[in-house]
Amino acid sequence: MKLAPHLHRLGNDIVASYLVDLPEGITLIDAGLPGHWRDLQRELEEIGRPLSDIRGLVLTHGDGDHIGFAERLRREAGVPVFIHAADAHRVRTGEKPKTPMGPARLGPTLGFFAYGIRKNALRTPHVSEVIEVSDGDVLDLPGAPAIVGMPGHSPGSVAVHVPAADAVFVGDALTTRHVLTGKVGAQPAPFTDEPDTASSSLKRLAGVTASWVLPGHGAPWHGSPADIAAAVRASG
């Protein structure tokens, strides 16, 4: 789905990833669930771009609902996969600490897990080869994505700022739809390793200039990163 010039969303408000379409090539942010491979193919067909135009995939962190088709894309198309060094082991092995679910309602929770099953979440392959990045890196990919460290949800959680798309992609640093309660609006994401650290990391969005803030779960936010960060902290 096209959101704005150069900016497309794959998936939906339950699980989303993003495509930045520029003349010099395509950069993907996150890879959703394995079943979103078909969403990627449909979006490429709609914009008239081949798979070979994808120059890189940047992961906001290493959780399974963000790495979905990453290994397939790497293996079949030779697309490099970038992730913060602190989440490299997580994305290669799936090993992560157990975190409390927190508040939940039966309907939204069942809907989240049912959607995951439909999109082959139970068969998410780990990513066997990645390129490690660090806070402050600007990647040699279309749009020159800049890495903004946002630890808390996981040790290597990042936001990805792409000025050419006027957007910052925040993964699970925040959410606009809680997948376990169904509550909409700016708020902390569930399944967060260190909630206090995640809340503190939100201050880093104040220095980012963008008109779109794009989470891994929930509706896109068309507005200031500083404003949504403040709203999340107030809600938490």
Short mmCIF file of C-alpha atoms in Angstrom, two decimals:
data_model
loop_
_atom_site.label_atom_id
_atom_site.label_comp_id
_atom_site.label_asym_id
_atom_site.label_seq_id
_atom_site.Cartn_x
_atom_site.Cartn_y
_atom_site.Cartn_z
CA MET A 1 0.00 0.00 0.00
CA LYS A 2 1.39 3.38 -1.00
CA LEU A 3 1.51 5.86 1.89
CA ALA A 4 3.37 8.74 0.25
CA PRO A 5 5.91 9.34 -2.53
CA HIS A 6 8.62 6.66 -2.28
CA LEU A 7 6.92 5.07 0.75
CA HIS A 8 4.92 1.83 0.88
CA ARG A 9 3.61 -0.45 3.62
CA LEU A 10 3.46 -4.24 3.47
CA GLY A 11 1.06 -6.08 5.77
CA ASN A 12 -1.45 -4.24 7.93
CA ASP A 13 -2.06 -2.79 11.40
CA ILE A 14 -1.38 -6.18 13.00
CA VAL A 15 2.10 -6.65 11.51
CA ALA A 16 3.73 -4.22 9.08
CA SER A 17 6.97 -3.72 7.22
CA TYR A 18 7.95 -1.02 4.75
CA LEU A 19 9.41 -0.42 1.30
CA VAL A 20 11.26 2.73 0.23
CA ASP A 21 11.15 3.05 -3.57
CA LEU A 22 13.75 5.37 -5.11
CA PRO A 23 15.20 5.65 -8.63
CA GLU A 24 18.50 4.14 -7.47
CA GLY A 25 16.80 1.11 -5.94
CA ILE A 26 14.70 -0.15 -3.05
CA THR A 27 15.40 -0.36 0.66
CA LEU A 28 13.19 -2.54 2.84
CA ILE A 29 12.62 -1.92 6.53
CA ASP A 30 11.69 -5.12 8.38
CA ALA A 31 10.32 -8.30 6.83
CA GLY A 32 7.09 -8.95 8.70
CA LEU A 33 6.05 -12.59 8.72
CA PRO A 34 7.03 -15.29 6.19
CA GLY A 35 3.64 -15.05 4.47
CA HIS A 36 4.28 -11.40 3.69
CA TRP A 37 6.52 -12.59 0.88
CA ARG A 38 3.43 -12.50 -1.33
CA ASP A 39 2.66 -8.95 -0.17
CA LEU A 40 6.17 -7.96 -1.22
CA GLN A 41 5.75 -9.53 -4.64
CA ARG A 42 2.38 -7.81 -5.18
CA GLU A 43 3.77 -4.42 -4.15
CA LEU A 44 6.76 -4.78 -6.47
CA GLU A 45 4.43 -5.71 -9.34
CA GLU A 46 2.23 -2.68 -8.67
CA ILE A 47 5.16 -0.26 -8.77
CA GLY A 48 6.81 -2.03 -11.72
CA ARG A 49 10.06 -2.94 -9.97
CA PRO A 50 11.80 -6.34 -10.07
CA LEU A 51 13.05 -8.18 -6.99
CA SER A 52 16.59 -7.44 -8.17
CA ASP A 53 16.03 -3.73 -7.47
CA ILE A 54 16.06 -4.40 -3.71
CA ARG A 55 19.46 -3.29 -2.46
CA GLY A 56 19.12 -4.09 1.23
CA LEU A 57 16.86 -5.03 4.13
CA VAL A 58 17.28 -3.21 7.44
CA LEU A 59 15.80 -4.88 10.52
CA THR A 60 14.66 -2.74 13.43
CA HIS A 61 15.32 -5.72 15.75
CA GLY A 62 15.53 -9.49 15.72
CA ASP A 63 12.07 -10.71 16.73
CA GLY A 64 10.24 -13.25 14.61
CA ASP A 65 7.42 -10.96 13.51
CA HIS A 66 9.97 -8.60 11.93
CA ILE A 67 12.35 -11.06 10.25
CA GLY A 68 9.68 -13.11 8.41
CA PHE A 69 10.92 -13.35 4.80
CA ALA A 70 14.43 -11.97 5.48
CA GLU A 71 16.28 -15.25 5.05
CA ARG A 72 14.34 -16.13 1.90
CA LEU A 73 15.16 -12.73 0.42
CA ARG A 74 18.82 -13.10 1.35
CA ARG A 75 19.08 -16.66 0.03
CA GLU A 76 17.04 -16.33 -3.18
CA ALA A 77 17.89 -12.76 -4.22
CA GLY A 78 21.23 -12.16 -2.52
CA VAL A 79 19.87 -9.14 -0.61
CA PRO A 80 22.05 -8.16 2.37
CA VAL A 81 20.35 -8.02 5.76
CA PHE A 82 21.41 -5.36 8.27
CA ILE A 83 20.81 -5.48 12.03
CA HIS A 84 22.28 -3.87 15.12
CA ALA A 85 25.16 -5.89 16.55
CA ALA A 86 23.35 -6.35 19.88
CA ASP A 87 20.53 -8.28 18.15
CA ALA A 88 22.71 -10.27 15.74
CA HIS A 89 22.68 -13.40 17.91
CA ARG A 90 18.92 -13.07 18.39
CA VAL A 91 18.23 -12.98 14.66
CA ARG A 92 20.57 -15.89 13.92
CA THR A 93 19.23 -18.20 16.64
CA GLY A 94 15.88 -16.94 17.89
CA GLU A 95 17.21 -16.94 21.45
CA LYS A 96 15.65 -14.18 23.58
CA PRO A 97 14.61 -13.67 27.19
CA LYS A 98 11.08 -14.49 28.27
CA THR A 99 9.17 -11.30 28.91
CA PRO A 100 5.78 -10.93 30.60
CA MET A 101 2.86 -10.49 28.21
CA GLY A 102 1.35 -7.74 30.31
CA PRO A 103 -2.27 -6.67 29.76
CA ALA A 104 -4.27 -8.67 27.24
CA ARG A 105 -7.81 -9.19 26.02
CA LEU A 106 -8.90 -12.52 24.62
CA GLY A 107 -10.22 -11.34 21.25
CA PRO A 108 -7.24 -9.21 20.13
CA THR A 109 -4.74 -11.74 21.47
CA LEU A 110 -6.37 -14.63 19.60
CA GLY A 111 -6.57 -12.43 16.50
CA PHE A 112 -2.87 -11.65 16.67
CA PHE A 113 -1.82 -15.27 17.02
CA ALA A 114 -4.33 -16.45 14.38
CA TYR A 115 -2.98 -13.90 11.92
CA GLY A 116 0.54 -15.12 12.66
CA ILE A 117 -0.46 -18.70 11.95
CA ARG A 118 -2.07 -17.69 8.64
CA LYS A 119 1.16 -15.92 7.69
CA ASN A 120 3.36 -18.92 8.61
CA ALA A 121 4.82 -17.38 11.77
CA LEU A 122 5.46 -20.86 13.17
CA ARG A 123 7.92 -21.47 10.32
CA THR A 124 9.95 -18.29 10.50
CA PRO A 125 13.55 -19.11 9.50
CA HIS A 126 16.44 -17.49 11.31
CA VAL A 127 18.74 -15.27 9.27
CA SER A 128 22.02 -17.12 8.83
CA GLU A 129 24.11 -14.19 7.58
CA VAL A 130 23.74 -10.54 8.61
CA ILE A 131 25.71 -7.32 8.42
CA GLU A 132 26.03 -5.73 11.85
CA VAL A 133 25.40 -2.01 12.27
CA SER A 134 25.73 0.48 15.13
CA ASP A 135 24.02 3.60 16.39
CA GLY A 136 24.81 6.55 14.12
CA ASP A 137 25.67 4.49 11.03
CA VAL A 138 24.43 5.79 7.67
CA LEU A 139 24.06 2.85 5.33
CA ASP A 140 25.09 2.80 1.68
CA LEU A 141 21.58 1.93 0.53
CA PRO A 142 18.89 3.84 -1.37
CA GLY A 143 17.75 6.76 0.80
CA ALA A 144 20.89 6.63 2.97
CA PRO A 145 19.08 5.13 5.99
CA ALA A 146 20.50 6.31 9.32
CA ILE A 147 20.52 4.06 12.39
CA VAL A 148 19.17 5.50 15.65
CA GLY A 149 19.78 3.24 18.64
CA MET A 150 16.55 2.62 20.61
CA PRO A 151 17.44 -0.14 23.11
CA GLY A 152 14.80 -1.46 25.44
CA HIS A 153 12.38 -3.57 23.45
CA SER A 154 15.50 -5.60 22.70
CA PRO A 155 19.17 -4.73 23.23
CA GLY A 156 19.62 -3.97 19.53
CA SER A 157 16.33 -2.24 18.76
CA VAL A 158 16.78 0.70 16.42
CA ALA A 159 14.82 3.30 14.55
CA VAL A 160 15.71 3.81 10.89
CA HIS A 161 15.54 7.36 9.56
CA VAL A 162 15.21 7.77 5.80
CA PRO A 163 15.10 11.50 4.96
CA ALA A 164 14.34 10.81 1.28
CA ALA A 165 11.03 9.25 2.37
CA ASP A 166 10.45 11.85 5.11
CA ALA A 167 10.02 8.91 7.47
CA VAL A 168 11.41 7.21 10.55
CA PHE A 169 10.69 3.51 11.04
CA VAL A 170 10.52 2.60 14.72
CA GLY A 171 9.86 -1.16 14.83
CA ASP A 172 8.63 -1.95 18.35
CA ALA A 173 10.17 1.06 20.07
CA LEU A 174 6.51 2.12 20.26
CA THR A 175 3.18 0.98 18.89
CA THR A 176 -0.03 2.60 17.71
CA ARG A 177 -2.08 -0.59 18.16
CA HIS A 178 -1.47 -2.95 21.07
CA VAL A 179 -1.64 -6.43 19.55
CA LEU A 180 -2.78 -8.04 22.83
CA THR A 181 -5.42 -5.54 23.98
CA GLY A 182 -6.54 -3.97 20.70
CA LYS A 183 -6.09 -0.50 22.18
CA VAL A 184 -5.21 2.07 19.53
CA GLY A 185 -3.09 5.18 19.93
CA ALA A 186 0.52 5.91 20.79
CA GLN A 187 1.70 3.59 23.58
CA PRO A 188 4.53 1.26 24.63
CA ALA A 189 4.76 -2.06 22.79
CA PRO A 190 4.20 -5.39 24.57
CA PHE A 191 6.86 -8.09 24.92
CA THR A 192 9.51 -5.49 25.78
CA ASP A 193 12.70 -6.75 27.42
CA GLU A 194 13.39 -3.61 29.49
CA PRO A 195 10.41 -1.20 29.62
CA ASP A 196 12.24 1.54 31.53
CA THR A 197 15.10 1.54 29.03
CA ALA A 198 12.64 1.57 26.13
CA SER A 199 10.85 4.58 27.62
CA SER A 200 14.12 6.45 28.04
CA SER A 201 15.13 5.66 24.45
CA LEU A 202 12.09 7.50 23.12
CA LYS A 203 13.88 10.78 23.86
CA ARG A 204 16.11 10.03 20.90
CA LEU A 205 13.23 10.56 18.48
CA ALA A 206 13.13 14.24 19.45
CA GLY A 207 16.18 14.86 17.26
CA VAL A 208 14.69 13.19 14.17
CA THR A 209 13.03 15.32 11.49
CA ALA A 210 10.31 13.41 9.65
CA SER A 211 6.61 13.65 8.81
CA TRP A 212 5.94 9.91 9.12
CA VAL A 213 6.55 7.67 12.13
CA LEU A 214 6.04 4.06 11.11
CA PRO A 215 5.69 1.30 13.71
CA GLY A 216 5.78 -2.45 13.23
CA HIS A 217 2.27 -2.72 14.69
CA GLY A 218 -0.53 -0.22 14.28
CA ALA A 219 -1.46 2.58 11.94
CA PRO A 220 1.17 4.94 10.50
CA TRP A 221 1.58 8.18 12.43
CA HIS A 222 1.63 11.28 10.24
CA GLY A 223 3.23 13.85 12.51
CA SER A 224 6.26 14.77 14.55
CA PRO A 225 8.47 12.02 16.03
CA ALA A 226 8.91 14.19 19.13
CA ASP A 227 5.14 14.45 19.58
CA ILE A 228 4.48 10.71 19.33
CA ALA A 229 7.40 9.95 21.65
CA ALA A 230 5.92 12.34 24.24
CA ALA A 231 2.49 10.74 23.81
CA VAL A 232 3.90 7.26 24.38
CA ARG A 233 5.73 8.31 27.52
CA ALA A 234 2.61 10.00 28.83
CA SER A 235 0.52 6.88 28.17
CA GLY A 236 3.00 4.52 29.78
#
